[in-house]
Coordinates of C-alpha atoms in Angstrom, one line a residue:
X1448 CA 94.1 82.5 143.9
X1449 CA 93.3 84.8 140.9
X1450 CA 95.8 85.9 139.1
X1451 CA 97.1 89.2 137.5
X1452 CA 95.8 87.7 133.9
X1453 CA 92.5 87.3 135.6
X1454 CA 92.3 90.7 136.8
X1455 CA 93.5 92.2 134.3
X1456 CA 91.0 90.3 131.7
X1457 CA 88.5 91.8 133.7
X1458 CA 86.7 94.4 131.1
X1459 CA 86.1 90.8 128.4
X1460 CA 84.2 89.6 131.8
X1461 CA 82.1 92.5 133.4
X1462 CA 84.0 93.2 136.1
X1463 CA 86.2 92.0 139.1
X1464 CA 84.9 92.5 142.5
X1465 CA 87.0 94.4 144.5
X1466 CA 85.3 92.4 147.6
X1467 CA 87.3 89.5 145.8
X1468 CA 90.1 91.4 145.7
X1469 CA 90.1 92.8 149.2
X1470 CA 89.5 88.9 150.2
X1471 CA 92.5 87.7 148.5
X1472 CA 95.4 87.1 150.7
X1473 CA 98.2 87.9 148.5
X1474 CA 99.1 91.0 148.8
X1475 CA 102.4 91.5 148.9
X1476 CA 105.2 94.3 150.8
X1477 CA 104.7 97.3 148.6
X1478 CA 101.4 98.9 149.4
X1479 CA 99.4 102.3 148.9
X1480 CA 97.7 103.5 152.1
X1481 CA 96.1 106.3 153.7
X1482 CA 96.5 108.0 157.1
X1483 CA 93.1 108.4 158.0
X1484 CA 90.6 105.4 156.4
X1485 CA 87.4 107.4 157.7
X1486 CA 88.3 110.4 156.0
X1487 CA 88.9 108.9 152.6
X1488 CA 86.9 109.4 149.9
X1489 CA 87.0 107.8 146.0
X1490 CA 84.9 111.3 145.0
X1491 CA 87.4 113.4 146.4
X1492 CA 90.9 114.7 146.2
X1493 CA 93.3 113.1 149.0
X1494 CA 96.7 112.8 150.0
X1495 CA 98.2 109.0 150.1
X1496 CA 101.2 106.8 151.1
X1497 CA 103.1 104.0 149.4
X1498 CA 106.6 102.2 149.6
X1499 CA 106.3 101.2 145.8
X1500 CA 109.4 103.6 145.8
X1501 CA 111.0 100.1 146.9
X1502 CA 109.7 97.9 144.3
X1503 CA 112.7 96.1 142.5
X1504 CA 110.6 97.0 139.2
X1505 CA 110.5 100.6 139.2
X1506 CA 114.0 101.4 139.2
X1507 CA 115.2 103.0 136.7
X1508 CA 117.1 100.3 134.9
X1509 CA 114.2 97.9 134.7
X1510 CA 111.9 100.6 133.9
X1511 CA 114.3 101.0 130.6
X1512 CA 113.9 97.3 129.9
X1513 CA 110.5 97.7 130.4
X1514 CA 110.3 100.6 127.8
X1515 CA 111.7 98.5 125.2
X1516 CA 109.0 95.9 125.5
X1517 CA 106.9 98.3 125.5
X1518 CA 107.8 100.0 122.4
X1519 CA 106.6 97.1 120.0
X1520 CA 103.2 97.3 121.1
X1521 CA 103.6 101.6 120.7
X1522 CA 103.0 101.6 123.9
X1523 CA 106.4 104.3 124.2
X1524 CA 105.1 108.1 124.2
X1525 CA 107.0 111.7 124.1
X1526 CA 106.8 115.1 124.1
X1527 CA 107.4 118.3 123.3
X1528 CA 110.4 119.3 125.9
X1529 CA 109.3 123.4 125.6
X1530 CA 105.4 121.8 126.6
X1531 CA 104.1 124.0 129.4
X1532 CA 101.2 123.4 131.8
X1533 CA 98.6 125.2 129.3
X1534 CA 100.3 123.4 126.3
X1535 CA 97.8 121.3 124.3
X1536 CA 98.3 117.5 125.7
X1537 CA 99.3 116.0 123.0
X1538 CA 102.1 112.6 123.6
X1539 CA 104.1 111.9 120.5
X1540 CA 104.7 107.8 119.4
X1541 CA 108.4 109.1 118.8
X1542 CA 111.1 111.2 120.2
X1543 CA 110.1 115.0 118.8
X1544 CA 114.0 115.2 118.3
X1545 CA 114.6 112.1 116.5
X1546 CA 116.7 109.7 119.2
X1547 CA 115.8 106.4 119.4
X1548 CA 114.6 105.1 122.9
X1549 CA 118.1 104.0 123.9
X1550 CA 119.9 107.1 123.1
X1551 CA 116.7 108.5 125.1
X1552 CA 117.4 106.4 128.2
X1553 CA 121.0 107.7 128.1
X1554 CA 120.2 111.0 128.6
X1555 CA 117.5 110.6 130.5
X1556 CA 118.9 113.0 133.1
X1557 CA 119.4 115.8 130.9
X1558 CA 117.3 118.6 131.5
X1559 CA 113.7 118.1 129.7
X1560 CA 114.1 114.9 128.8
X1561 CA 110.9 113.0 129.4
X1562 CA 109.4 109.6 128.6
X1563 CA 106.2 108.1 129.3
X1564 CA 105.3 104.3 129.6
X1565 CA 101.6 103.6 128.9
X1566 CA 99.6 100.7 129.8
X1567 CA 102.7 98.6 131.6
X1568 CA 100.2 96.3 133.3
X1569 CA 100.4 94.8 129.5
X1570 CA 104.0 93.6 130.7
X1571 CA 103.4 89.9 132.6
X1572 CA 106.2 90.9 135.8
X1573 CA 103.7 94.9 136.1
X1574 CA 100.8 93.7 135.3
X1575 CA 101.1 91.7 138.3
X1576 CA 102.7 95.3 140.2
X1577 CA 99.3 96.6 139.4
X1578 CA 97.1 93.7 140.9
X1579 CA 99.2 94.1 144.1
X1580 CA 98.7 97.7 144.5
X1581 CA 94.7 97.4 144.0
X1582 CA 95.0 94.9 146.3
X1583 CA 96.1 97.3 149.0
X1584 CA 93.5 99.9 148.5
X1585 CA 90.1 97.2 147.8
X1586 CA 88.5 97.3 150.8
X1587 CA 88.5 101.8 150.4
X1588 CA 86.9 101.5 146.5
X1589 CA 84.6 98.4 147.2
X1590 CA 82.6 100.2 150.4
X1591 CA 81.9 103.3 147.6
X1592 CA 82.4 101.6 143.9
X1593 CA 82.5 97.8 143.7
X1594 CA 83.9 96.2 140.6
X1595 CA 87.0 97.3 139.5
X1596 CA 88.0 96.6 136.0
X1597 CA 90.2 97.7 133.5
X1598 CA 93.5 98.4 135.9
X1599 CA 96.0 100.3 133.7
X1600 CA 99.8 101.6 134.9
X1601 CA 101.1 105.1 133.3
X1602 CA 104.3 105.3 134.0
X1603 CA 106.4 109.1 134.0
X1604 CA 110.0 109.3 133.3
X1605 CA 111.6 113.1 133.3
X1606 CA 114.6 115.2 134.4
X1607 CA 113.8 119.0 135.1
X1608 CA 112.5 121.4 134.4
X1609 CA 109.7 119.0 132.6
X1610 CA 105.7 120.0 132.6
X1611 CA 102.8 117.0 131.7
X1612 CA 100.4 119.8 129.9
X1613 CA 96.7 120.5 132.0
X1614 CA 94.2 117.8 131.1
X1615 CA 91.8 115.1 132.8
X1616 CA 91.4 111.6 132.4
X1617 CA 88.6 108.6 132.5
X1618 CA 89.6 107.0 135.1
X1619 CA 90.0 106.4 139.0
X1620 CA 93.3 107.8 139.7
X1621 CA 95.9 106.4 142.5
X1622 CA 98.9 108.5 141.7
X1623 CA 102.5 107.7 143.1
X1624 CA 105.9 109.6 142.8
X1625 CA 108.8 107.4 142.8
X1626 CA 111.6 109.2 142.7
X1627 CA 113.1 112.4 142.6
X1628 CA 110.1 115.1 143.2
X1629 CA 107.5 116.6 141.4
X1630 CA 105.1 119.3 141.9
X1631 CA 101.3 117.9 141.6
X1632 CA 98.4 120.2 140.6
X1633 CA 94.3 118.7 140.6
X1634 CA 91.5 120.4 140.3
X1635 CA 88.0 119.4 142.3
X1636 CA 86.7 117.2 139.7
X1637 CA 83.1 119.1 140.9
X1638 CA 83.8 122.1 139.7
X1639 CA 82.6 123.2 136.4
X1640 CA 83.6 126.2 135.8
X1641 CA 86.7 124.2 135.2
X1642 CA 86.0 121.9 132.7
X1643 CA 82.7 122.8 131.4
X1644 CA 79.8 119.9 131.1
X1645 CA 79.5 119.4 127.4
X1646 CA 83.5 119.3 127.1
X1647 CA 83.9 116.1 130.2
X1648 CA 81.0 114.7 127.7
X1649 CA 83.0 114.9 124.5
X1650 CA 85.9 113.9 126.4
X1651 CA 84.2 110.7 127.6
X1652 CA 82.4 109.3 124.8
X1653 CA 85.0 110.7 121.7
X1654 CA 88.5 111.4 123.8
X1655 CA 88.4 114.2 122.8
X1656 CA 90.4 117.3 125.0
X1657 CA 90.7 119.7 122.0
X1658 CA 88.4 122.1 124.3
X1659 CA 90.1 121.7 127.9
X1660 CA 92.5 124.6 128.8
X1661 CA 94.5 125.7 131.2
X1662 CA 93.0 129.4 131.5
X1663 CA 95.2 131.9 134.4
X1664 CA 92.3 132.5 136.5
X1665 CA 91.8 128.7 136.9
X1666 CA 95.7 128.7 139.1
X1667 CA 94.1 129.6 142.4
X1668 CA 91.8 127.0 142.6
X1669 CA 94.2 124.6 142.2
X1670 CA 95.5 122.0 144.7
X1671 CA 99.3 122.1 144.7
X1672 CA 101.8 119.6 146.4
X1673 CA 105.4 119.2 146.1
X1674 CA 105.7 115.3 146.5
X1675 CA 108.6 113.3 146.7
X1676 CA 109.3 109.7 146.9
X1677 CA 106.5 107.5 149.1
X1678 CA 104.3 110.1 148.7
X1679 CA 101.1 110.4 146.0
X1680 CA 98.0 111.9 145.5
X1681 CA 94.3 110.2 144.6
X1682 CA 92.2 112.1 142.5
X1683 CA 88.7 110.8 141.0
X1684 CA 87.7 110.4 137.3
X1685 CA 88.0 113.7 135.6
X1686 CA 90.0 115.5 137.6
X1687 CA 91.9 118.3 135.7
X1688 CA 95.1 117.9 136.9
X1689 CA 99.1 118.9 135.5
X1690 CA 102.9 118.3 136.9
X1691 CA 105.7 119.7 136.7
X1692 CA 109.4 119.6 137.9
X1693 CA 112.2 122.2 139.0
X1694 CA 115.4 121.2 139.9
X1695 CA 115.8 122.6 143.3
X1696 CA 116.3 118.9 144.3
X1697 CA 118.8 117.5 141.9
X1698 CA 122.0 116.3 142.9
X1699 CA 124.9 114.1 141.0
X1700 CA 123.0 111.0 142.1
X1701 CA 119.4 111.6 141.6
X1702 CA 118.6 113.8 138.3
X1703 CA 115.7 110.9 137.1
X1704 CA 111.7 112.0 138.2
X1705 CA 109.5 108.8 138.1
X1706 CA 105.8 108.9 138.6
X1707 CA 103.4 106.2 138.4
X1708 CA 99.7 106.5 137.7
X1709 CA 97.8 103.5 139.4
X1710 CA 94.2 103.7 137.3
X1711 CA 91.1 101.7 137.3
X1712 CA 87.1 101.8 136.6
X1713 CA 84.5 100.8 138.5
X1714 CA 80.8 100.1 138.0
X1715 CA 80.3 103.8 139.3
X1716 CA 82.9 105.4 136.4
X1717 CA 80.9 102.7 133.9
X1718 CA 77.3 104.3 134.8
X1719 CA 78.7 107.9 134.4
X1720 CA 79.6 107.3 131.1
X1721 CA 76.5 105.7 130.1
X1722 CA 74.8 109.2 131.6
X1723 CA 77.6 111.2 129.9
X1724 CA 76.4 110.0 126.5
X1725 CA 72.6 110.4 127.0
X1726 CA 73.4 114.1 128.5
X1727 CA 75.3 114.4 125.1
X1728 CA 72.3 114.0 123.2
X1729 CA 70.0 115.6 125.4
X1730 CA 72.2 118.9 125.3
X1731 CA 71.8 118.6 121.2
X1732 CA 68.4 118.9 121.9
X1733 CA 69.1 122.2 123.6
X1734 CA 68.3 120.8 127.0
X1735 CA 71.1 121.0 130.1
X1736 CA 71.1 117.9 132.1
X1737 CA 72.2 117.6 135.4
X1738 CA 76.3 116.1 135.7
X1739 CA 75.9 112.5 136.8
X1740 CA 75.5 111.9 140.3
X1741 CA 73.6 115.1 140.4
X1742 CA 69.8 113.8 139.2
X1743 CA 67.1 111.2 140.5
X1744 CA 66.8 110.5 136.9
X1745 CA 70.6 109.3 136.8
X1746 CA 69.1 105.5 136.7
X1747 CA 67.0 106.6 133.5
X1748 CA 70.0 108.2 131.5
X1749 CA 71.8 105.4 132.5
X1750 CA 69.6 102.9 130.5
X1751 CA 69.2 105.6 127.7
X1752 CA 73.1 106.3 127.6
X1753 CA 73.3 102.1 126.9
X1754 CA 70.6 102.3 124.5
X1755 CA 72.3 105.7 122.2
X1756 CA 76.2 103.7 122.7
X1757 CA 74.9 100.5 121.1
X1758 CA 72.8 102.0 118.6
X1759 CA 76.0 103.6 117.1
X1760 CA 78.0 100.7 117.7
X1761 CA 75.4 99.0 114.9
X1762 CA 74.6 101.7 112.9
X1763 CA 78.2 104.1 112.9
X1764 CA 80.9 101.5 113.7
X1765 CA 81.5 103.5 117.2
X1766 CA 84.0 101.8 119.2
X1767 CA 83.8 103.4 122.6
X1768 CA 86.7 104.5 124.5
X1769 CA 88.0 102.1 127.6
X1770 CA 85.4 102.4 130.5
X1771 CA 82.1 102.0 128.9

């Protein structure tokens, strides 16, 4: 049987077939699904199911513990409690307002209070909560995108009225809320007026998301859901895409909003980025290349893209961001 460590050792190998994965006969209870198989889409925006609200390990007492394994490895981040949706997304490796992560978990149901817990699949007991929740959805990504690698958990702690600020991100997206409710905006991840071209490219191949902004007229194009536990959303590679909470819901005994994100690459988000950094260049030459997936030359800027990342790997000491 392969393990979580196997799967999650995955971008050191190449990749892990999902084909494996959807062949592998131990998944568990908790799942992700989707009402209508047919329908569903890894290029598109789409509603989902899960009972990961269940799962022993994301309540909120071992999502604490968790935190404080987590915070070694800086692996803890904050924000800004006045952020808003247009707010620069910027997470903090410390508590804006000084308290150490218990004092944080204390109050966590205070309004604005609001932890996130990146990369848990580093944790042994989630890394292995990740594997099984791939292992539910396989068979969807490997008839579109085969080889996942790279599968990452982002975990959102918050009591209203919180806001995680407008941005996108690199990868695959399988997003969950746990408890308590939170309002979900994506954008079509199509759409460039947007997220401009050259801006998805510097955001690819430097991480860089000093130019995507939340502008007004951008609101009513959004997709908005108000989701509550058992309920997520999927949302492809680079979808713009911002939450927030109100506290219409709260009650004595459920203050706490927990969201997880379920992420991955494929060979599909690994080829885009290759393209992303040959349209890079190409655009300094003043040209304007088609978006990948949008060009019969895609298989050309591919091979270029490999040939322009490893050439400043060797010559500039680039180390490029998780995905390549």
């Amino acid at each position: 049987m392969e393990t979580a460590k196997e799967l999650l050792s995955s971008r050191s190998e190449g990749k892990v077939s999902s084909e494996r994965m959807s062949g592998d006969k131990s998944v568990g209870s908790h799942k992700i699904w989707v009402e209508d198989e047919t329908a569903f889409s890894l290029n598109n925006i789409s509603l989902i199911r899960h009972n990961f609200h269940e799962h022993p390990l994301l309540q909120l007492d071992q999502l604490e513990a968790l935190a404080h394994r987590l915070l070694p490895l800086k692996q803890c981040r904050f924000i800004t409690p006045e952020a808003k949706q247009n707010s620069k997304f910027i997470h903090h490796p410390e508590s804006p307002d000084g308290r150490d992560l218990s004092d944080v978990f204390k109050n966590i149901s205070e309004p604005g209070s609001w932890v996130a817990l990146y990369n848990a699949e580093k944790d042994p007991q989630y890394g292995e909560l990740v594997r099984e929740a791939l292992l539910s959805v396989a068979h969807l990504v490997d008839r579109e995108q085969p080889g996942i690698f790279s599968p990452q958990a982002f975990i959102f702690i918050s009591a209203p009225p919180s806001v995680t600020p407008f941005h996108i991100d690199r990868e695959n997206n399988f997003w969950l809320q746990i408890h308590g409710r939170k309002i979900m905006n994506v954008w079509d991840s199509h759409d460039r007026t947007i997220v401009p071209a050259p801006t998805v490219e510097n955001f690819i191949v430097d991480k860089s998301l000093h130019d995507v902004v939340l502008r007004d007229e951008l609101m009513a194009a959004r997709h908005e859901w108000d989701l509550g536990p058992s309920e997520g959303v999927y949302f492809p590679s680079t979808s713009p895409h911002s939450t927030r909470t109100d506290d219409s819901w709260v009650t004595p005994e459920n203050s706490v909003c927990v969201s997880i994100g379920m992420v991955f690459y494929t060979e599909t988000t690994r080829k885009h980025a290759y393209i992303h950094s040959c349209n890079r260049m190409l655009r300094k030459f003043g040209l304007s290349p088609s978006f990948p997936g949008e060009s019969n030359l895609d298989n050309v800027k591919y091979y270029l893209g490999k040939l322009i990342v490893d050439a400043k790997k060797r010559l500039r000491g680039y180390s490029p961001p998780t995905g390549f």
